[in-house]
Amino acid sequence: MSENERVQIRLKENGSIRIKGTVDIVDADGNVIESKSDFSLCRCGQSKEKPWCDGAHKACGFEAPEGINS
Ligand code: FES
């Protein structure tokens, strides 16, 4: 993987975990379920489409723990 292909994981302020780049989604047995690019994972626990963020963090007023809020 080259420098230009590095995956970035960004903690959105009081929101999701944004994945920028292509990653393999792997189940508990180590099987690749799918490869996915540029998506957001739920961090608030309120998404109806877990593990994906569906925007529910806005309605529930999610506040990320202090210190990892950037
Ligand atoms: S972080 Fe967006 S729905 Fe949970």
PDB file of N, CA and C and ligand atoms in Angstrom:
ATOM      1  N   MET A   1       0.859  -1.182   0.000  1.00  0.00           N
ATOM      2  CA  MET A   1       0.000   0.000   0.000  1.00  0.00           C
ATOM      3  C   MET A   1       0.895   1.231   0.000  1.00  0.00           C
ATOM      4  N   SER A   2       0.680   2.126  -0.935  1.00  0.00           N
ATOM      5  CA  SER A   2       1.526   3.320  -1.015  1.00  0.00           C
ATOM      6  C   SER A   2       1.008   4.409  -0.078  1.00  0.00           C
ATOM      7  N   GLU A   3       1.803   5.457   0.084  1.00  0.00           N
ATOM      8  CA  GLU A   3       1.416   6.583   0.936  1.00  0.00           C
ATOM      9  C   GLU A   3       0.069   7.164   0.492  1.00  0.00           C
ATOM     10  N   ASN A   4      -0.152   7.208  -0.834  1.00  0.00           N
ATOM     11  CA  ASN A   4      -1.398   7.772  -1.353  1.00  0.00           C
ATOM     12  C   ASN A   4      -2.599   6.868  -1.084  1.00  0.00           C
ATOM     13  N   GLU A   5      -2.363   5.592  -0.773  1.00  0.00           N
ATOM     14  CA  GLU A   5      -3.457   4.655  -0.535  1.00  0.00           C
ATOM     15  C   GLU A   5      -3.757   4.472   0.950  1.00  0.00           C
ATOM     16  N   ARG A   6      -3.138   5.262   1.799  1.00  0.00           N
ATOM     17  CA  ARG A   6      -3.360   5.116   3.237  1.00  0.00           C
ATOM     18  C   ARG A   6      -4.801   5.425   3.591  1.00  0.00           C
ATOM     19  N   VAL A   7      -5.336   4.631   4.486  1.00  0.00           N
ATOM     20  CA  VAL A   7      -6.701   4.829   4.966  1.00  0.00           C
ATOM     21  C   VAL A   7      -6.663   5.812   6.133  1.00  0.00           C
ATOM     22  N   GLN A   8      -7.608   6.751   6.128  1.00  0.00           N
ATOM     23  CA  GLN A   8      -7.709   7.705   7.229  1.00  0.00           C
ATOM     24  C   GLN A   8      -8.973   7.409   8.026  1.00  0.00           C
ATOM     25  N   ILE A   9      -8.842   7.383   9.346  1.00  0.00           N
ATOM     26  CA  ILE A   9      -9.976   7.222  10.257  1.00  0.00           C
ATOM     27  C   ILE A   9     -10.094   8.508  11.048  1.00  0.00           C
ATOM     28  N   ARG A  10     -11.210   9.194  10.860  1.00  0.00           N
ATOM     29  CA  ARG A  10     -11.389  10.494  11.501  1.00  0.00           C
ATOM     30  C   ARG A  10     -12.569  10.460  12.455  1.00  0.00           C
ATOM     31  N   LEU A  11     -12.345  10.908  13.684  1.00  0.00           N
ATOM     32  CA  LEU A  11     -13.422  11.031  14.663  1.00  0.00           C
ATOM     33  C   LEU A  11     -14.093  12.373  14.426  1.00  0.00           C
ATOM     34  N   LYS A  12     -15.328  12.338  13.970  1.00  0.00           N
ATOM     35  CA  LYS A  12     -16.056  13.573  13.713  1.00  0.00           C
ATOM     36  C   LYS A  12     -16.520  14.179  15.033  1.00  0.00           C
ATOM     37  N   GLU A  13     -16.524  15.502  15.108  1.00  0.00           N
ATOM     38  CA  GLU A  13     -16.913  16.164  16.344  1.00  0.00           C
ATOM     39  C   GLU A  13     -18.345  15.773  16.719  1.00  0.00           C
ATOM     40  N   ASN A  14     -18.486  15.147  17.871  1.00  0.00           N
ATOM     41  CA  ASN A  14     -19.797  14.688  18.366  1.00  0.00           C
ATOM     42  C   ASN A  14     -20.568  13.913  17.304  1.00  0.00           C
ATOM     43  N   GLY A  15     -19.845  13.080  16.568  1.00  0.00           N
ATOM     44  CA  GLY A  15     -20.489  12.329  15.504  1.00  0.00           C
ATOM     45  C   GLY A  15     -19.803  11.010  15.215  1.00  0.00           C
ATOM     46  N   SER A  16     -19.852  10.632  13.973  1.00  0.00           N
ATOM     47  CA  SER A  16     -19.435   9.299  13.542  1.00  0.00           C
ATOM     48  C   SER A  16     -17.915   9.147  13.464  1.00  0.00           C
ATOM     49  N   ILE A  17     -17.522   7.937  13.090  1.00  0.00           N
ATOM     50  CA  ILE A  17     -16.129   7.627  12.771  1.00  0.00           C
ATOM     51  C   ILE A  17     -16.065   7.520  11.253  1.00  0.00           C
ATOM     52  N   ARG A  18     -15.407   8.468  10.621  1.00  0.00           N
ATOM     53  CA  ARG A  18     -15.354   8.544   9.164  1.00  0.00           C
ATOM     54  C   ARG A  18     -14.146   7.772   8.642  1.00  0.00           C
ATOM     55  N   ILE A  19     -14.393   6.837   7.719  1.00  0.00           N
ATOM     56  CA  ILE A  19     -13.329   6.056   7.100  1.00  0.00           C
ATOM     57  C   ILE A  19     -13.144   6.584   5.683  1.00  0.00           C
ATOM     58  N   LYS A  20     -11.942   7.032   5.375  1.00  0.00           N
ATOM     59  CA  LYS A  20     -11.644   7.526   4.030  1.00  0.00           C
ATOM     60  C   LYS A  20     -10.577   6.625   3.428  1.00  0.00           C
ATOM     61  N   GLY A  21     -10.980   5.874   2.392  1.00  0.00           N
ATOM     62  CA  GLY A  21     -10.106   4.886   1.775  1.00  0.00           C
ATOM     63  C   GLY A  21     -10.861   3.572   1.703  1.00  0.00           C
ATOM     64  N   THR A  22     -10.243   2.562   1.148  1.00  0.00           N
ATOM     65  CA  THR A  22     -10.897   1.266   0.976  1.00  0.00           C
ATOM     66  C   THR A  22     -10.401   0.293   2.037  1.00  0.00           C
ATOM     67  N   VAL A  23     -11.374  -0.351   2.716  1.00  0.00           N
ATOM     68  CA  VAL A  23     -11.050  -1.341   3.748  1.00  0.00           C
ATOM     69  C   VAL A  23     -11.911  -2.579   3.527  1.00  0.00           C
ATOM     70  N   ASP A  24     -11.454  -3.705   4.082  1.00  0.00           N
ATOM     71  CA  ASP A  24     -12.246  -4.929   4.081  1.00  0.00           C
ATOM     72  C   ASP A  24     -13.040  -4.989   5.383  1.00  0.00           C
ATOM     73  N   ILE A  25     -14.349  -5.278   5.267  1.00  0.00           N
ATOM     74  CA  ILE A  25     -15.187  -5.521   6.437  1.00  0.00           C
ATOM     75  C   ILE A  25     -15.139  -7.019   6.683  1.00  0.00           C
ATOM     76  N   VAL A  26     -14.703  -7.435   7.880  1.00  0.00           N
ATOM     77  CA  VAL A  26     -14.443  -8.838   8.195  1.00  0.00           C
ATOM     78  C   VAL A  26     -15.341  -9.274   9.351  1.00  0.00           C
ATOM     79  N   ASP A  27     -15.943 -10.472   9.221  1.00  0.00           N
ATOM     80  CA  ASP A  27     -16.805 -10.969  10.301  1.00  0.00           C
ATOM     81  C   ASP A  27     -15.970 -11.610  11.414  1.00  0.00           C
ATOM     82  N   ALA A  28     -16.650 -12.130  12.436  1.00  0.00           N
ATOM     83  CA  ALA A  28     -15.968 -12.679  13.607  1.00  0.00           C
ATOM     84  C   ALA A  28     -15.091 -13.883  13.279  1.00  0.00           C
ATOM     85  N   ASP A  29     -15.383 -14.546  12.159  1.00  0.00           N
ATOM     86  CA  ASP A  29     -14.589 -15.706  11.750  1.00  0.00           C
ATOM     87  C   ASP A  29     -13.447 -15.343  10.811  1.00  0.00           C
ATOM     88  N   GLY A  30     -13.320 -14.064  10.515  1.00  0.00           N
ATOM     89  CA  GLY A  30     -12.240 -13.625   9.646  1.00  0.00           C
ATOM     90  C   GLY A  30     -12.592 -13.608   8.171  1.00  0.00           C
ATOM     91  N   ASN A  31     -13.868 -13.810   7.853  1.00  0.00           N
ATOM     92  CA  ASN A  31     -14.304 -13.787   6.451  1.00  0.00           C
ATOM     93  C   ASN A  31     -14.591 -12.359   6.008  1.00  0.00           C
ATOM     94  N   VAL A  32     -14.103 -11.999   4.827  1.00  0.00           N
ATOM     95  CA  VAL A  32     -14.383 -10.668   4.296  1.00  0.00           C
ATOM     96  C   VAL A  32     -15.830 -10.627   3.818  1.00  0.00           C
ATOM     97  N   ILE A  33     -16.621  -9.766   4.426  1.00  0.00           N
ATOM     98  CA  ILE A  33     -18.035  -9.607   4.055  1.00  0.00           C
ATOM     99  C   ILE A  33     -18.141  -8.742   2.806  1.00  0.00           C
ATOM    100  N   GLU A  34     -17.397  -7.636   2.815  1.00  0.00           N
ATOM    101  CA  GLU A  34     -17.360  -6.755   1.667  1.00  0.00           C
ATOM    102  C   GLU A  34     -16.190  -5.805   1.793  1.00  0.00           C
ATOM    103  N   SER A  35     -15.798  -5.210   0.673  1.00  0.00           N
ATOM    104  CA  SER A  35     -14.817  -4.133   0.677  1.00  0.00           C
ATOM    105  C   SER A  35     -15.592  -2.850   0.472  1.00  0.00           C
ATOM    106  N   LYS A  36     -15.244  -1.832   1.232  1.00  0.00           N
ATOM    107  CA  LYS A  36     -16.044  -0.610   1.219  1.00  0.00           C
ATOM    108  C   LYS A  36     -15.117   0.599   1.273  1.00  0.00           C
ATOM    109  N   SER A  37     -15.545   1.683   0.625  1.00  0.00           N
ATOM    110  CA  SER A  37     -14.748   2.906   0.584  1.00  0.00           C
ATOM    111  C   SER A  37     -15.562   4.080   1.093  1.00  0.00           C
ATOM    112  N   ASP A  38     -14.902   4.945   1.820  1.00  0.00           N
ATOM    113  CA  ASP A  38     -15.460   6.248   2.191  1.00  0.00           C
ATOM    114  C   ASP A  38     -16.856   6.123   2.805  1.00  0.00           C
ATOM    115  N   PHE A  39     -16.891   5.782   4.069  1.00  0.00           N
ATOM    116  CA  PHE A  39     -18.143   5.593   4.793  1.00  0.00           C
ATOM    117  C   PHE A  39     -17.951   5.995   6.253  1.00  0.00           C
ATOM    118  N   SER A  40     -19.058   5.983   7.002  1.00  0.00           N
ATOM    119  CA  SER A  40     -19.013   6.377   8.407  1.00  0.00           C
ATOM    120  C   SER A  40     -19.585   5.270   9.285  1.00  0.00           C
ATOM    121  N   LEU A  41     -18.902   5.010  10.382  1.00  0.00           N
ATOM    122  CA  LEU A  41     -19.365   4.051  11.391  1.00  0.00           C
ATOM    123  C   LEU A  41     -20.039   4.804  12.531  1.00  0.00           C
ATOM    124  N   CYS A  42     -21.068   4.186  13.104  1.00  0.00           N
ATOM    125  CA  CYS A  42     -21.781   4.795  14.224  1.00  0.00           C
ATOM    126  C   CYS A  42     -20.918   4.750  15.483  1.00  0.00           C
ATOM    127  N   ARG A  43     -20.872   5.864  16.180  1.00  0.00           N
ATOM    128  CA  ARG A  43     -20.155   5.969  17.454  1.00  0.00           C
ATOM    129  C   ARG A  43     -21.120   6.255  18.609  1.00  0.00           C
ATOM    130  N   CYS A  44     -22.346   6.644  18.266  1.00  0.00           N
ATOM    131  CA  CYS A  44     -23.293   7.040  19.318  1.00  0.00           C
ATOM    132  C   CYS A  44     -24.139   5.874  19.811  1.00  0.00           C
ATOM    133  N   GLY A  45     -24.247   4.805  19.009  1.00  0.00           N
ATOM    134  CA  GLY A  45     -25.057   3.645  19.388  1.00  0.00           C
ATOM    135  C   GLY A  45     -26.525   3.757  19.014  1.00  0.00           C
ATOM    136  N   GLN A  46     -26.935   4.830  18.377  1.00  0.00           N
ATOM    137  CA  GLN A  46     -28.355   5.053  18.068  1.00  0.00           C
ATOM    138  C   GLN A  46     -28.744   4.739  16.631  1.00  0.00           C
ATOM    139  N   SER A  47     -27.779   4.430  15.762  1.00  0.00           N
ATOM    140  CA  SER A  47     -28.100   4.157  14.361  1.00  0.00           C
ATOM    141  C   SER A  47     -28.987   2.926  14.236  1.00  0.00           C
ATOM    142  N   LYS A  48     -29.958   2.982  13.328  1.00  0.00           N
ATOM    143  CA  LYS A  48     -30.797   1.828  13.028  1.00  0.00           C
ATOM    144  C   LYS A  48     -30.148   0.961  11.960  1.00  0.00           C
ATOM    145  N   GLU A  49     -28.983   1.379  11.474  1.00  0.00           N
ATOM    146  CA  GLU A  49     -28.297   0.634  10.426  1.00  0.00           C
ATOM    147  C   GLU A  49     -26.877   0.269  10.856  1.00  0.00           C
ATOM    148  N   LYS A  50     -26.693  -0.034  12.136  1.00  0.00           N
ATOM    149  CA  LYS A  50     -25.357  -0.364  12.648  1.00  0.00           C
ATOM    150  C   LYS A  50     -24.717  -1.471  11.820  1.00  0.00           C
ATOM    151  N   PRO A  51     -23.468  -1.403  11.556  1.00  0.00           N
ATOM    152  CA  PRO A  51     -22.516  -0.484  12.185  1.00  0.00           C
ATOM    153  C   PRO A  51     -22.404   0.864  11.485  1.00  0.00           C
ATOM    154  N   TRP A  52     -23.236   1.123  10.500  1.00  0.00           N
ATOM    155  CA  TRP A  52     -23.109   2.363   9.726  1.00  0.00           C
ATOM    156  C   TRP A  52     -23.809   3.525  10.432  1.00  0.00           C
ATOM    157  N   CYS A  53     -23.294   4.695  10.277  1.00  0.00           N
ATOM    158  CA  CYS A  53     -23.937   5.915  10.774  1.00  0.00           C
ATOM    159  C   CYS A  53     -25.105   6.254   9.857  1.00  0.00           C
ATOM    160  N   ASP A  54     -26.274   6.519  10.469  1.00  0.00           N
ATOM    161  CA  ASP A  54     -27.427   6.952   9.673  1.00  0.00           C
ATOM    162  C   ASP A  54     -27.846   8.374  10.017  1.00  0.00           C
ATOM    163  N   GLY A  55     -27.018   9.081  10.733  1.00  0.00           N
ATOM    164  CA  GLY A  55     -27.301  10.466  11.094  1.00  0.00           C
ATOM    165  C   GLY A  55     -28.046  10.624  12.411  1.00  0.00           C
ATOM    166  N   ALA A  56     -28.372   9.517  13.085  1.00  0.00           N
ATOM    167  CA  ALA A  56     -29.141   9.565  14.330  1.00  0.00           C
ATOM    168  C   ALA A  56     -28.412  10.319  15.440  1.00  0.00           C
ATOM    169  N   HIS A  57     -27.097  10.424  15.358  1.00  0.00           N
ATOM    170  CA  HIS A  57     -26.333  11.123  16.408  1.00  0.00           C
ATOM    171  C   HIS A  57     -26.771  12.581  16.545  1.00  0.00           C
ATOM    172  N   LYS A  58     -27.250  13.164  15.460  1.00  0.00           N
ATOM    173  CA  LYS A  58     -27.690  14.565  15.510  1.00  0.00           C
ATOM    174  C   LYS A  58     -28.955  14.698  16.345  1.00  0.00           C
ATOM    175  N   ALA A  59     -29.924  13.810  16.116  1.00  0.00           N
ATOM    176  CA  ALA A  59     -31.205  13.888  16.823  1.00  0.00           C
ATOM    177  C   ALA A  59     -31.071  13.539  18.300  1.00  0.00           C
ATOM    178  N   CYS A  60     -30.157  12.635  18.629  1.00  0.00           N
ATOM    179  CA  CYS A  60     -30.035  12.207  20.030  1.00  0.00           C
ATOM    180  C   CYS A  60     -29.109  13.115  20.834  1.00  0.00           C
ATOM    181  N   GLY A  61     -28.445  14.058  20.172  1.00  0.00           N
ATOM    182  CA  GLY A  61     -27.572  14.980  20.883  1.00  0.00           C
ATOM    183  C   GLY A  61     -26.302  14.336  21.398  1.00  0.00           C
ATOM    184  N   PHE A  62     -25.779  13.376  20.647  1.00  0.00           N
ATOM    185  CA  PHE A  62     -24.563  12.667  21.062  1.00  0.00           C
ATOM    186  C   PHE A  62     -23.424  13.643  21.342  1.00  0.00           C
ATOM    187  N   GLU A  63     -22.762  13.410  22.470  1.00  0.00           N
ATOM    188  CA  GLU A  63     -21.552  14.161  22.802  1.00  0.00           C
ATOM    189  C   GLU A  63     -20.438  13.158  23.013  1.00  0.00           C
ATOM    190  N   ALA A  64     -19.390  13.281  22.209  1.00  0.00           N
ATOM    191  CA  ALA A  64     -18.251  12.367  22.313  1.00  0.00           C
ATOM    192  C   ALA A  64     -17.517  12.601  23.626  1.00  0.00           C
ATOM    193  N   PRO A  65     -16.885  11.548  24.146  1.00  0.00           N
ATOM    194  CA  PRO A  65     -16.110  11.700  25.378  1.00  0.00           C
ATOM    195  C   PRO A  65     -15.047  12.783  25.220  1.00  0.00           C
ATOM    196  N   GLU A  66     -14.825  13.532  26.278  1.00  0.00           N
ATOM    197  CA  GLU A  66     -13.841  14.594  26.253  1.00  0.00           C
ATOM    198  C   GLU A  66     -12.448  14.018  25.942  1.00  0.00           C
ATOM    199  N   GLY A  67     -11.733  14.725  25.093  1.00  0.00           N
ATOM    200  CA  GLY A  67     -10.368  14.321  24.783  1.00  0.00           C
ATOM    201  C   GLY A  67     -10.235  13.611  23.441  1.00  0.00           C
ATOM    202  N   ILE A  68     -11.339  13.061  22.922  1.00  0.00           N
ATOM    203  CA  ILE A  68     -11.298  12.437  21.594  1.00  0.00           C
ATOM    204  C   ILE A  68     -12.417  13.003  20.753  1.00  0.00           C
ATOM    205  N   ASN A  69     -12.553  14.295  20.809  1.00  0.00           N
ATOM    206  CA  ASN A  69     -13.689  14.968  20.206  1.00  0.00           C
ATOM    207  C   ASN A  69     -13.307  15.743  18.949  1.00  0.00           C
ATOM    208  N   SER A  70     -12.207  15.426  18.356  1.00  0.00           N
ATOM    209  CA  SER A  70     -11.816  16.196  17.185  1.00  0.00           C
ATOM    210  C   SER A  70     -12.044  15.415  15.924  1.00  0.00           C
TER     211      SER A  70
HETATM  212  S1  FES B   1     -22.676   8.285  15.026  1.00  0.00           S
HETATM  213 FE1  FES B   1     -24.084   8.735  13.481  1.00  0.00          FE
HETATM  214  S2  FES B   1     -25.784   7.510  13.970  1.00  0.00           S
HETATM  215 FE2  FES B   1     -24.389   7.067  15.530  1.00  0.00          FE
END
